[in-house]
């Protein structure tokens, strides 16, 4: 079994609704780690320079210094975890932190443009400042990782782009805008819209997705935005969208990743405890970890 280090990223600065900044503490306080049989440690929770409880900022460029700062510290923390040979499990927070996670993982494995990523999400998260209607940075991390957007994020660890479009795919998309759709299409990114997932089944889609992220790469990761799931299963998210992935279709299939030695890091983001109902979203997070935390070592 692999040693697993959890990192919480308690920032909601990338979102319009900022309560996801409470997600990591709420998850940590629910004591998943002490009840789970995996060799897990809670490494740390990273907090932004100021929280949304302390100051008010409109979405957009004024939030960028806070996001850049926390992405930078997250990248260092992920690097420390990987240097110890541990598996990083990152908990958000809004999805803009993905820039820190995956830039760091790619750097560690010397895998810039050679690292695969499955992005489970209701949205595309592939806007730039030029195309975003909301100006919220959690709608932009995938574009930044592909080399498009604001320099502090695109060049977080100096080397850019982090990801190559041919090695990534999105699953569960059902809410997006023209600009981001155009960018991803132009780059040839494979998008499994929710309609296709419903028609072909999650199992078939995941099989294909794994082929995409493993072919020609040094390893792959999984970025799960909880809003990829149906609000019935995950009401406690920043930006809920109806008609999403269902837990009973996803969990049994996902667990094959647990035994895959190419699986290098996991992040689960956008948990908003204030909006959770009957602990459903918390329960889903626990189940995702139980089905995904790796059962093999890094040496393979
Ligand atoms: Mn997202």
mmCIF file of C-alpha atoms and ligand atoms in Angstrom:
data_model
loop_
_atom_site.group_PDB
_atom_site.id
_atom_site.type_symbol
_atom_site.label_atom_id
_atom_site.label_comp_id
_atom_site.label_asym_id
_atom_site.label_seq_id
_atom_site.Cartn_x
_atom_site.Cartn_y
_atom_site.Cartn_z
ATOM 1 C CA UNK A 1 0.000 0.000 0.000
ATOM 2 C CA UNK A 2 0.996 3.516 -0.728
ATOM 3 C CA UNK A 3 1.457 6.248 1.871
ATOM 4 C CA UNK A 4 -1.026 9.000 1.206
ATOM 5 C CA UNK A 5 -0.656 12.658 2.186
ATOM 6 C CA UNK A 6 -3.711 14.892 2.217
ATOM 7 C CA UNK A 7 -3.376 18.604 1.524
ATOM 8 C CA UNK A 8 -6.315 20.959 2.062
ATOM 9 C CA UNK A 9 -6.556 24.141 0.003
ATOM 10 C CA UNK A 10 -8.968 26.421 1.835
ATOM 11 C CA UNK A 11 -9.454 29.054 -0.838
ATOM 12 C CA UNK A 12 -12.596 30.107 -2.670
ATOM 13 C CA UNK A 13 -11.042 33.121 -4.398
ATOM 14 C CA UNK A 14 -11.467 31.555 -7.821
ATOM 15 C CA UNK A 15 -15.248 31.309 -7.410
ATOM 16 C CA UNK A 16 -18.128 33.746 -7.205
ATOM 17 C CA UNK A 17 -19.594 31.823 -4.270
ATOM 18 C CA UNK A 18 -16.662 31.545 -1.893
ATOM 19 C CA UNK A 19 -17.859 29.076 0.732
ATOM 20 C CA UNK A 20 -15.780 26.313 -0.828
ATOM 21 C CA UNK A 21 -12.978 27.849 1.265
ATOM 22 C CA UNK A 22 -14.600 25.997 4.188
ATOM 23 C CA UNK A 23 -14.437 22.627 2.424
ATOM 24 C CA UNK A 24 -11.049 21.286 3.565
ATOM 25 C CA UNK A 25 -11.630 22.061 7.268
ATOM 26 C CA UNK A 26 -15.108 20.525 7.143
ATOM 27 C CA UNK A 27 -13.703 17.388 5.511
ATOM 28 C CA UNK A 28 -10.804 17.198 7.941
ATOM 29 C CA UNK A 29 -13.060 17.676 10.967
ATOM 30 C CA UNK A 30 -15.246 14.783 9.824
ATOM 31 C CA UNK A 31 -12.297 12.512 10.678
ATOM 32 C CA UNK A 32 -12.183 10.396 7.569
ATOM 33 C CA UNK A 33 -8.490 9.718 8.081
ATOM 34 C CA UNK A 34 -8.825 8.152 11.512
ATOM 35 C CA UNK A 35 -11.615 5.873 10.312
ATOM 36 C CA UNK A 36 -9.943 4.705 7.133
ATOM 37 C CA UNK A 37 -7.565 1.778 6.936
ATOM 38 C CA UNK A 38 -5.220 3.376 4.412
ATOM 39 C CA UNK A 39 -1.849 4.724 5.569
ATOM 40 C CA UNK A 40 -2.978 8.385 5.441
ATOM 41 C CA UNK A 41 -1.668 11.575 6.978
ATOM 42 C CA UNK A 42 -3.136 15.068 6.862
ATOM 43 C CA UNK A 43 -0.044 17.003 5.822
ATOM 44 C CA UNK A 44 -1.472 20.493 6.098
ATOM 45 C CA UNK A 45 -4.238 22.880 5.196
ATOM 46 C CA UNK A 46 -3.190 25.886 3.168
ATOM 47 C CA UNK A 47 -5.071 29.125 3.774
ATOM 48 C CA UNK A 48 -5.080 32.165 1.491
ATOM 49 C CA UNK A 49 -3.390 35.380 2.622
ATOM 50 C CA UNK A 50 -6.873 36.694 3.425
ATOM 51 C CA UNK A 51 -10.098 34.705 3.499
ATOM 52 C CA UNK A 52 -13.416 35.798 2.007
ATOM 53 C CA UNK A 53 -14.641 36.224 5.595
ATOM 54 C CA UNK A 54 -11.988 38.903 6.091
ATOM 55 C CA UNK A 55 -12.160 40.911 2.884
ATOM 56 C CA UNK A 56 -14.507 41.353 -0.056
ATOM 57 C CA UNK A 57 -13.235 41.311 -3.623
ATOM 58 C CA UNK A 58 -15.028 41.177 -6.952
ATOM 59 C CA UNK A 59 -14.194 38.227 -9.226
ATOM 60 C CA UNK A 60 -11.436 38.958 -11.685
ATOM 61 C CA UNK A 61 -7.905 40.287 -11.623
ATOM 62 C CA UNK A 62 -8.070 41.531 -8.014
ATOM 63 C CA UNK A 63 -8.313 37.923 -6.839
ATOM 64 C CA UNK A 64 -5.384 36.763 -8.968
ATOM 65 C CA UNK A 65 -2.577 37.546 -6.453
ATOM 66 C CA UNK A 66 -4.351 35.410 -3.832
ATOM 67 C CA UNK A 67 -4.810 32.538 -6.278
ATOM 68 C CA UNK A 68 -1.252 32.772 -7.553
ATOM 69 C CA UNK A 69 0.059 32.742 -3.980
ATOM 70 C CA UNK A 70 -1.923 29.701 -2.885
ATOM 71 C CA UNK A 71 -1.213 27.793 -6.114
ATOM 72 C CA UNK A 72 2.503 28.419 -5.544
ATOM 73 C CA UNK A 73 2.387 27.141 -1.957
ATOM 74 C CA UNK A 74 0.287 24.164 -3.049
ATOM 75 C CA UNK A 75 2.857 23.329 -5.731
ATOM 76 C CA UNK A 76 5.604 23.293 -3.066
ATOM 77 C CA UNK A 77 3.519 21.153 -0.756
ATOM 78 C CA UNK A 78 2.723 18.627 -3.506
ATOM 79 C CA UNK A 79 6.418 18.513 -4.367
ATOM 80 C CA UNK A 80 7.294 17.657 -0.748
ATOM 81 C CA UNK A 81 4.740 14.843 -0.769
ATOM 82 C CA UNK A 82 6.079 13.415 -4.035
ATOM 83 C CA UNK A 83 9.705 13.733 -2.891
ATOM 84 C CA UNK A 84 8.856 11.481 0.060
ATOM 85 C CA UNK A 85 7.400 8.932 -2.341
ATOM 86 C CA UNK A 86 3.902 9.585 -1.003
ATOM 87 C CA UNK A 87 0.724 9.944 -3.023
ATOM 88 C CA UNK A 88 -0.834 13.450 -2.983
ATOM 89 C CA UNK A 89 -4.570 13.755 -2.302
ATOM 90 C CA UNK A 90 -5.572 17.411 -2.604
ATOM 91 C CA UNK A 91 -8.875 18.780 -1.311
ATOM 92 C CA UNK A 92 -10.411 22.104 -2.334
ATOM 93 C CA UNK A 93 -11.360 24.809 -2.299
ATOM 94 C CA UNK A 94 -12.340 26.066 -5.691
ATOM 95 C CA UNK A 95 -10.967 24.469 -8.850
ATOM 96 C CA UNK A 96 -8.466 27.253 -9.696
ATOM 97 C CA UNK A 97 -6.007 25.455 -7.393
ATOM 98 C CA UNK A 98 -5.652 22.715 -10.034
ATOM 99 C CA UNK A 99 -2.953 24.877 -11.609
ATOM 100 C CA UNK A 100 -0.769 24.365 -8.524
ATOM 101 C CA UNK A 101 -1.433 20.638 -8.217
ATOM 102 C CA UNK A 102 -0.761 19.591 -11.787
ATOM 103 C CA UNK A 103 2.093 21.974 -12.537
ATOM 104 C CA UNK A 104 3.852 20.500 -9.519
ATOM 105 C CA UNK A 105 3.132 16.878 -10.440
ATOM 106 C CA UNK A 106 4.329 17.452 -14.011
ATOM 107 C CA UNK A 107 7.516 19.099 -12.770
ATOM 108 C CA UNK A 108 8.238 16.322 -10.297
ATOM 109 C CA UNK A 109 7.942 13.615 -12.944
ATOM 110 C CA UNK A 110 9.741 15.764 -15.549
ATOM 111 C CA UNK A 111 6.577 15.258 -17.533
ATOM 112 C CA UNK A 112 5.645 18.657 -18.955
ATOM 113 C CA UNK A 113 3.270 17.888 -21.831
ATOM 114 C CA UNK A 114 3.725 14.195 -21.086
ATOM 115 C CA UNK A 115 1.314 13.851 -18.191
ATOM 116 C CA UNK A 116 -2.268 12.626 -18.591
ATOM 117 C CA UNK A 117 -5.236 14.128 -16.793
ATOM 118 C CA UNK A 118 -8.873 13.100 -16.507
ATOM 119 C CA UNK A 119 -10.969 16.130 -15.617
ATOM 120 C CA UNK A 120 -14.401 15.224 -14.225
ATOM 121 C CA UNK A 121 -16.563 18.352 -14.218
ATOM 122 C CA UNK A 122 -19.917 19.817 -15.235
ATOM 123 C CA UNK A 123 -17.973 22.694 -16.793
ATOM 124 C CA UNK A 124 -15.013 23.030 -19.135
ATOM 125 C CA UNK A 125 -12.929 25.345 -16.935
ATOM 126 C CA UNK A 126 -11.169 26.443 -20.102
ATOM 127 C CA UNK A 127 -11.900 30.154 -20.250
ATOM 128 C CA UNK A 128 -9.380 32.951 -20.498
ATOM 129 C CA UNK A 129 -9.927 36.536 -19.317
ATOM 130 C CA UNK A 130 -10.979 37.343 -22.886
ATOM 131 C CA UNK A 131 -13.803 34.785 -22.997
ATOM 132 C CA UNK A 132 -15.076 34.440 -19.407
ATOM 133 C CA UNK A 133 -18.450 36.004 -18.621
ATOM 134 C CA UNK A 134 -18.004 35.559 -14.832
ATOM 135 C CA UNK A 135 -14.329 36.594 -14.485
ATOM 136 C CA UNK A 136 -14.025 33.794 -11.898
ATOM 137 C CA UNK A 137 -10.711 31.945 -12.106
ATOM 138 C CA UNK A 138 -12.194 28.542 -11.298
ATOM 139 C CA UNK A 139 -13.535 28.689 -14.844
ATOM 140 C CA UNK A 140 -9.984 28.939 -16.228
ATOM 141 C CA UNK A 141 -7.551 26.368 -14.737
ATOM 142 C CA UNK A 142 -7.625 23.911 -17.619
ATOM 143 C CA UNK A 143 -6.860 26.682 -20.125
ATOM 144 C CA UNK A 144 -3.961 27.831 -17.918
ATOM 145 C CA UNK A 145 -2.538 24.307 -17.737
ATOM 146 C CA UNK A 146 -2.731 24.154 -21.537
ATOM 147 C CA UNK A 147 -0.823 27.441 -21.805
ATOM 148 C CA UNK A 148 -3.649 29.968 -22.241
ATOM 149 C CA UNK A 149 -4.602 32.771 -19.887
ATOM 150 C CA UNK A 150 -3.011 35.001 -17.292
ATOM 151 C CA UNK A 151 0.789 34.751 -17.039
ATOM 152 C CA UNK A 152 0.962 34.264 -13.226
ATOM 153 C CA UNK A 153 -1.002 31.025 -13.620
ATOM 154 C CA UNK A 154 0.188 29.887 -17.046
ATOM 155 C CA UNK A 155 3.803 30.334 -15.936
ATOM 156 C CA UNK A 156 3.335 29.373 -12.291
ATOM 157 C CA UNK A 157 6.399 27.120 -12.308
ATOM 158 C CA UNK A 158 8.042 28.869 -15.251
ATOM 159 C CA UNK A 159 7.641 26.023 -17.689
ATOM 160 C CA UNK A 160 4.541 26.154 -19.884
ATOM 161 C CA UNK A 161 2.375 24.523 -21.062
ATOM 162 C CA UNK A 162 2.007 21.924 -18.340
ATOM 163 C CA UNK A 163 -0.370 19.689 -20.270
ATOM 164 C CA UNK A 164 -0.647 18.603 -23.866
ATOM 165 C CA UNK A 165 -4.220 18.565 -25.232
ATOM 166 C CA UNK A 166 -3.824 15.072 -26.691
ATOM 167 C CA UNK A 167 -3.203 13.568 -23.243
ATOM 168 C CA UNK A 168 -6.223 14.972 -21.416
ATOM 169 C CA UNK A 169 -9.971 14.518 -21.469
ATOM 170 C CA UNK A 170 -13.064 15.862 -19.755
ATOM 171 C CA UNK A 171 -15.975 13.775 -18.492
ATOM 172 C CA UNK A 172 -19.462 14.927 -17.493
ATOM 173 C CA UNK A 173 -19.555 18.352 -19.176
ATOM 174 C CA UNK A 174 -23.018 19.889 -19.543
ATOM 175 C CA UNK A 175 -22.654 23.629 -18.903
ATOM 176 C CA UNK A 176 -20.234 25.748 -20.891
ATOM 177 C CA UNK A 177 -19.791 28.864 -22.963
ATOM 178 C CA UNK A 178 -18.750 29.380 -26.545
ATOM 179 C CA UNK A 179 -15.240 30.754 -25.954
ATOM 180 C CA UNK A 180 -13.972 27.819 -23.911
ATOM 181 C CA UNK A 181 -15.671 25.278 -26.150
ATOM 182 C CA UNK A 182 -13.948 26.839 -29.113
ATOM 183 C CA UNK A 183 -10.534 26.710 -27.443
ATOM 184 C CA UNK A 184 -10.810 23.051 -26.470
ATOM 185 C CA UNK A 185 -12.179 22.065 -29.888
ATOM 186 C CA UNK A 186 -9.398 23.923 -31.627
ATOM 187 C CA UNK A 187 -6.869 22.078 -29.455
ATOM 188 C CA UNK A 188 -8.541 18.743 -30.134
ATOM 189 C CA UNK A 189 -9.271 17.916 -26.492
ATOM 190 C CA UNK A 190 -11.573 14.914 -26.105
ATOM 191 C CA UNK A 191 -14.712 15.951 -24.238
ATOM 192 C CA UNK A 192 -17.175 13.346 -23.005
ATOM 193 C CA UNK A 193 -20.292 15.445 -22.661
ATOM 194 C CA UNK A 194 -22.883 14.187 -20.202
ATOM 195 C CA UNK A 195 -25.100 13.141 -23.108
ATOM 196 C CA UNK A 196 -22.418 10.767 -24.417
ATOM 197 C CA UNK A 197 -21.786 9.378 -20.923
ATOM 198 C CA UNK A 198 -25.515 8.641 -20.585
ATOM 199 C CA UNK A 199 -25.695 7.025 -24.013
ATOM 200 C CA UNK A 200 -22.574 4.870 -23.844
ATOM 201 C CA UNK A 201 -22.285 4.355 -20.090
ATOM 202 C CA UNK A 202 -19.618 5.562 -17.697
ATOM 203 C CA UNK A 203 -17.696 2.302 -17.836
ATOM 204 C CA UNK A 204 -17.088 2.479 -21.586
ATOM 205 C CA UNK A 205 -16.218 6.169 -21.391
ATOM 206 C CA UNK A 206 -13.742 5.664 -18.563
ATOM 207 C CA UNK A 207 -12.019 2.867 -20.476
ATOM 208 C CA UNK A 208 -11.459 5.203 -23.424
ATOM 209 C CA UNK A 209 -10.438 8.051 -21.149
ATOM 210 C CA UNK A 210 -7.778 5.889 -19.516
ATOM 211 C CA UNK A 211 -6.368 4.995 -22.929
ATOM 212 C CA UNK A 212 -6.116 8.703 -23.797
ATOM 213 C CA UNK A 213 -4.350 9.709 -20.586
ATOM 214 C CA UNK A 214 -1.969 6.737 -20.512
ATOM 215 C CA UNK A 215 -0.863 6.617 -24.127
ATOM 216 C CA UNK A 216 2.540 8.289 -24.491
ATOM 217 C CA UNK A 217 2.539 9.714 -20.959
ATOM 218 C CA UNK A 218 4.625 9.188 -17.843
ATOM 219 C CA UNK A 219 1.542 8.825 -15.686
ATOM 220 C CA UNK A 220 -1.858 10.345 -15.122
ATOM 221 C CA UNK A 221 -3.938 12.092 -12.505
ATOM 222 C CA UNK A 222 -7.564 12.663 -11.724
ATOM 223 C CA UNK A 223 -9.125 16.057 -11.049
ATOM 224 C CA UNK A 224 -12.656 15.676 -9.725
ATOM 225 C CA UNK A 225 -14.887 18.702 -9.500
ATOM 226 C CA UNK A 226 -17.770 17.486 -7.347
ATOM 227 C CA UNK A 227 -20.196 19.437 -9.544
ATOM 228 C CA UNK A 228 -19.582 16.774 -12.187
ATOM 229 C CA UNK A 229 -21.984 14.721 -10.079
ATOM 230 C CA UNK A 230 -25.715 15.185 -10.019
ATOM 231 C CA UNK A 231 -26.904 17.626 -7.305
ATOM 232 C CA UNK A 232 -28.938 14.713 -5.963
ATOM 233 C CA UNK A 233 -25.666 12.999 -5.012
ATOM 234 C CA UNK A 234 -23.525 16.107 -4.458
ATOM 235 C CA UNK A 235 -25.663 19.082 -3.380
ATOM 236 C CA UNK A 236 -22.754 20.630 -1.457
ATOM 237 C CA UNK A 237 -20.827 22.215 -4.307
ATOM 238 C CA UNK A 238 -20.034 25.747 -5.451
ATOM 239 C CA UNK A 239 -21.880 25.614 -8.768
ATOM 240 C CA UNK A 240 -24.456 22.787 -9.005
ATOM 241 C CA UNK A 241 -25.713 21.691 -12.441
ATOM 242 C CA UNK A 242 -28.567 19.232 -12.920
ATOM 243 C CA UNK A 243 -28.350 15.947 -14.870
ATOM 244 C CA UNK A 244 -24.886 14.938 -13.749
ATOM 245 C CA UNK A 245 -22.984 11.737 -13.060
ATOM 246 C CA UNK A 246 -24.629 9.335 -10.647
ATOM 247 C CA UNK A 247 -22.699 7.749 -7.824
ATOM 248 C CA UNK A 248 -23.942 4.224 -8.455
ATOM 249 C CA UNK A 249 -22.755 4.369 -12.096
ATOM 250 C CA UNK A 250 -19.378 5.867 -11.330
ATOM 251 C CA UNK A 251 -17.970 4.390 -8.127
ATOM 252 C CA UNK A 252 -17.708 0.687 -9.030
ATOM 253 C CA UNK A 253 -15.960 1.532 -12.290
ATOM 254 C CA UNK A 254 -13.618 4.164 -10.900
ATOM 255 C CA UNK A 255 -12.101 1.730 -8.447
ATOM 256 C CA UNK A 256 -10.011 0.048 -11.163
ATOM 257 C CA UNK A 257 -7.809 3.162 -11.075
ATOM 258 C CA UNK A 258 -6.871 2.280 -7.499
ATOM 259 C CA UNK A 259 -4.684 -0.578 -8.733
ATOM 260 C CA UNK A 260 -3.131 1.311 -11.617
ATOM 261 C CA UNK A 261 0.530 2.084 -10.993
ATOM 262 C CA UNK A 262 0.423 4.995 -13.489
ATOM 263 C CA UNK A 263 -2.055 6.863 -11.274
ATOM 264 C CA UNK A 264 0.027 9.591 -9.607
ATOM 265 C CA UNK A 265 -2.212 12.147 -7.885
ATOM 266 C CA UNK A 266 -5.822 12.924 -7.031
ATOM 267 C CA UNK A 267 -7.660 16.148 -6.324
ATOM 268 C CA UNK A 268 -11.279 16.595 -5.284
ATOM 269 C CA UNK A 269 -12.547 20.160 -5.335
ATOM 270 C CA UNK A 270 -15.492 22.540 -4.930
ATOM 271 C CA UNK A 271 -16.907 21.017 -1.733
ATOM 272 C CA UNK A 272 -19.203 23.622 -0.163
ATOM 273 C CA UNK A 273 -20.232 22.310 3.275
ATOM 274 C CA UNK A 274 -22.787 25.109 3.726
ATOM 275 C CA UNK A 275 -24.851 23.724 0.857
ATOM 276 C CA UNK A 276 -24.547 20.048 1.731
ATOM 277 C CA UNK A 277 -27.738 18.120 2.496
ATOM 278 C CA UNK A 278 -27.748 15.209 4.943
ATOM 279 C CA UNK A 279 -23.998 14.914 4.561
ATOM 280 C CA UNK A 280 -24.442 13.522 1.035
ATOM 281 C CA UNK A 281 -21.493 15.352 -0.489
ATOM 282 C CA UNK A 282 -19.206 14.497 2.412
ATOM 283 C CA UNK A 283 -20.239 10.866 2.042
ATOM 284 C CA UNK A 284 -19.476 10.994 -1.686
ATOM 285 C CA UNK A 285 -16.009 12.405 -0.985
ATOM 286 C CA UNK A 286 -15.274 9.608 1.477
ATOM 287 C CA UNK A 287 -16.481 7.048 -1.041
ATOM 288 C CA UNK A 288 -14.403 8.562 -3.813
ATOM 289 C CA UNK A 289 -11.289 8.343 -1.657
ATOM 290 C CA UNK A 290 -12.075 4.768 -0.597
ATOM 291 C CA UNK A 291 -12.475 3.783 -4.255
ATOM 292 C CA UNK A 292 -9.507 5.757 -5.563
ATOM 293 C CA UNK A 293 -6.673 5.959 -3.064
ATOM 294 C CA UNK A 294 -3.949 3.802 -4.560
ATOM 295 C CA UNK A 295 -3.390 0.235 -3.477
ATOM 296 C CA UNK A 296 -0.055 -0.044 -5.254
ATOM 297 C CA UNK A 297 3.334 1.534 -4.616
ATOM 298 C CA UNK A 298 5.048 4.165 -6.699
ATOM 299 C CA UNK A 299 7.948 1.962 -7.701
ATOM 300 C CA UNK A 300 6.096 -0.025 -10.359
HETATM 301 MN MN1 LIG B 1 -14.316 22.800 -12.238
#
